[in-house]
Each structure stands twice: as structure tokens, then as C-alpha cells.
PDB file of C-alpha atoms in Angstrom:
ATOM      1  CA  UNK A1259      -5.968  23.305  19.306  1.00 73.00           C
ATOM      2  CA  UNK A1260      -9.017  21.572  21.603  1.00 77.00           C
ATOM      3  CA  UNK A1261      -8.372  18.840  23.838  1.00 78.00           C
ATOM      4  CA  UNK A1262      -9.754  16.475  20.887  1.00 82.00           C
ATOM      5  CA  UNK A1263      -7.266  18.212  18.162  1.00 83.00           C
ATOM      6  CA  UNK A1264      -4.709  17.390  20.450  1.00 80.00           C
ATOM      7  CA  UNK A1265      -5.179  13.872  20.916  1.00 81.00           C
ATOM      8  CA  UNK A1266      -5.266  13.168  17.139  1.00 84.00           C
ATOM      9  CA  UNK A1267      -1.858  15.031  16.658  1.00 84.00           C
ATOM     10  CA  UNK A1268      -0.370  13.103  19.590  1.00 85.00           C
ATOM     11  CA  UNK A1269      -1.606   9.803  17.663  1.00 85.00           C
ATOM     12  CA  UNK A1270      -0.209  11.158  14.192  1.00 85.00           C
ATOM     13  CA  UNK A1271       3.011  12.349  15.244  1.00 83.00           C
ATOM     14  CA  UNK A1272       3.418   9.005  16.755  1.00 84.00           C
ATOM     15  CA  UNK A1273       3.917   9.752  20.348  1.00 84.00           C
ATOM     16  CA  UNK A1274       3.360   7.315  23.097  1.00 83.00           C
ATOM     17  CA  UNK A1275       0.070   7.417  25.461  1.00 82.00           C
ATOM     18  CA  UNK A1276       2.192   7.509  28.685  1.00 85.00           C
ATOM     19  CA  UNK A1277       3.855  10.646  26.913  1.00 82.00           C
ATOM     20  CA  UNK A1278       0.790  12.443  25.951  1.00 79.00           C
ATOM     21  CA  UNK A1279      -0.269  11.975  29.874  1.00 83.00           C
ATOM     22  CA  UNK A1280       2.941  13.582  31.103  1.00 84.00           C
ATOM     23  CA  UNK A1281       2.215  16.568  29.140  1.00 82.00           C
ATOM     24  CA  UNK A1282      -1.060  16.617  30.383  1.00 81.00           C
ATOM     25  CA  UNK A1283       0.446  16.507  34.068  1.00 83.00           C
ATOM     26  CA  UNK A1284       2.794  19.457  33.619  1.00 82.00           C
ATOM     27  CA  UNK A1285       0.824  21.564  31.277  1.00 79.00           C
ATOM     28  CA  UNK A1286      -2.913  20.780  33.530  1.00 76.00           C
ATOM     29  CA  UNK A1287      -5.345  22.215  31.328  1.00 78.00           C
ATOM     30  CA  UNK A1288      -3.902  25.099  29.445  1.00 82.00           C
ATOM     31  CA  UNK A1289      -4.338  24.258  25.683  1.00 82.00           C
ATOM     32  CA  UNK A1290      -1.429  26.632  24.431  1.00 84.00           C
ATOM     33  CA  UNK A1291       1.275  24.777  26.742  1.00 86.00           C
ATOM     34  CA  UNK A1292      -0.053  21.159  25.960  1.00 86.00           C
ATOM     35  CA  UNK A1293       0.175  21.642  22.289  1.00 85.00           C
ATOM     36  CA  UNK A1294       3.874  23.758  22.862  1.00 86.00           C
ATOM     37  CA  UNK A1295       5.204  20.247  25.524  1.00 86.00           C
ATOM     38  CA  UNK A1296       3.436  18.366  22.460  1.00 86.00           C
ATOM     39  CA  UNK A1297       5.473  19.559  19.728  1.00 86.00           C
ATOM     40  CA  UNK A1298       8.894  20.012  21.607  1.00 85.00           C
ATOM     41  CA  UNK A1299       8.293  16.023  23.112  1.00 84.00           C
ATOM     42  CA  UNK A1300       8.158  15.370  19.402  1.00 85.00           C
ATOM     43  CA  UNK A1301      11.311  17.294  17.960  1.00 82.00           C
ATOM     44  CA  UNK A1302      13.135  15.946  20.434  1.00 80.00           C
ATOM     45  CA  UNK A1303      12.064  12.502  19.367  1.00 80.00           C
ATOM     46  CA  UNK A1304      12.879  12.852  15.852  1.00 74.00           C
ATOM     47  CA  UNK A1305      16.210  11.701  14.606  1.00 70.00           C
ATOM     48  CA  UNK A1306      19.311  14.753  14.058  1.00 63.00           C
ATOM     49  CA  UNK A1307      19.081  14.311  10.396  1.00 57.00           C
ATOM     50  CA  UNK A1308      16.117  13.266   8.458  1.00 55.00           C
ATOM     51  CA  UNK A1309      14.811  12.665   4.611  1.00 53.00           C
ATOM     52  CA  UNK A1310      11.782  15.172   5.330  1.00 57.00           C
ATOM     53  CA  UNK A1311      12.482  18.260   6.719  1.00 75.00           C
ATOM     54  CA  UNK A1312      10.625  18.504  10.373  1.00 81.00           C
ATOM     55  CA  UNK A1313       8.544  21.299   9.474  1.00 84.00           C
ATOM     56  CA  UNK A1314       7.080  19.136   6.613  1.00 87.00           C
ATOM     57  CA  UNK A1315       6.114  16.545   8.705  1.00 85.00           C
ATOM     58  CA  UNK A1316       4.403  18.668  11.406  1.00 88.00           C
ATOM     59  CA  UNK A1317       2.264  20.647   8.166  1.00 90.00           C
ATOM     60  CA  UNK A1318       1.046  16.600   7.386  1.00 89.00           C
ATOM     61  CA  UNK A1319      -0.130  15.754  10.812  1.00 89.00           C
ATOM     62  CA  UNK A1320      -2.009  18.881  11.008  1.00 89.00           C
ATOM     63  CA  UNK A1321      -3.486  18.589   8.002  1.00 91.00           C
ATOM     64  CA  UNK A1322      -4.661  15.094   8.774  1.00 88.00           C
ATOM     65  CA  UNK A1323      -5.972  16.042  11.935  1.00 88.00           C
ATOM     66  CA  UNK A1324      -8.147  18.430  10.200  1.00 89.00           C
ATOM     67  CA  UNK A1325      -6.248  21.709  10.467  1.00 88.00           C
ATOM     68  CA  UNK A1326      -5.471  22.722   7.204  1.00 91.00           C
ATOM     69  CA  UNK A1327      -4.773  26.720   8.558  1.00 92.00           C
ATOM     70  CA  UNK A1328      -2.176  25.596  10.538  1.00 89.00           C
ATOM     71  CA  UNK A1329      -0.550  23.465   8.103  1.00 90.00           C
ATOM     72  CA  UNK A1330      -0.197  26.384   5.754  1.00 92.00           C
ATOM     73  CA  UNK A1331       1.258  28.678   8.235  1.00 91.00           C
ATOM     74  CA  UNK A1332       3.664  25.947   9.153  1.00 89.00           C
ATOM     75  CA  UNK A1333       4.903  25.858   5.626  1.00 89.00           C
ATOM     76  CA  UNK A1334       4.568  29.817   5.194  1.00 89.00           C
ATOM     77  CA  UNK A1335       6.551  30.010   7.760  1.00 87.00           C
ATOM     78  CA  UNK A1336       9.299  27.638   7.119  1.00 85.00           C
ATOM     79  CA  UNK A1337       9.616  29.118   3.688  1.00 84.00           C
ATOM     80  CA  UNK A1338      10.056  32.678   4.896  1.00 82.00           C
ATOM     81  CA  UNK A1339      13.123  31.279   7.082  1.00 77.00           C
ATOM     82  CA  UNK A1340      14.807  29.271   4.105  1.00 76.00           C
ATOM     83  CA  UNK A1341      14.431  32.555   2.263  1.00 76.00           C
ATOM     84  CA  UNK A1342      16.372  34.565   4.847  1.00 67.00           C
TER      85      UNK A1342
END
């Protein structure tokens, strides 16, 4: 994801500014562990139990932010583990 892919996830996944910026302070400017501290800051965020499963809701921001390929590999993915 680019620096400006990143910023639209934070905003659709609903984390805070100040959290985005601590990510940014551990991860400096590696793309591949911002978008990793991105997504764990995230999970952890999200209640135990849910209505939609978390996978789901991580295919919608990235579709909204414009990646459509990783949305679909997000679901491939998920559905290959349910299967197993």
C-alpha cells in the first residue's frame, strides 16, 4: 500500500490520528510494517465477538480505499480457511 493508501485505510477502519502517528514512529518508513502495525492496531481494537466477521470488514475498507485486488484476496483467503 503507498503512504496515501494507507492513510485512507487508517480513516476507514476508524483508527485514531494519534494512532496512525505511533505506527508511523515504530514502523519509520517501511510500507510493509506500517500497513502490518495498521491492521494488528485495528484487530486488536475490534470487539471479541462481532456481527461481521473481521475479515469482511477489512475486504470493505480496502475496497473503498480503492483496492479492489486486495479485497478479493482477503476474502479468497478467508474462504480457503473456513473450508479447512
Amino acid at each position: 500500500l503507498s503512504q496515501e493508501e494507507m492513510a485512507l485505510l487508517v480513516s476507514s477502519l476508524r483508527l485514531s490520528r494519534s494512532a496512525a502517528q505511533l505506527v508511523k514512529l515504530r514502523s519509520r518508513d517501511i510500507p510493509s510494517d506500517q500497513a502490518f502495525h495498521i491492521l494488528a492496531m485495528w484487530r486488536r481494537a475490534l470487539p471479541a465477538v462481532t456481527c461481521h466477521p473481521k475479515a469482511s470488514q477489512l475486504a470493505q475498507s480496502l475496497a473503498k480505499i480503492g483496492r479492489p485486488d486486495l479485497a478479493r484476496e482477503v476474502l479468497l483467503r478467508e474462504a480457503e480457511l473456513s473450508l479447512t
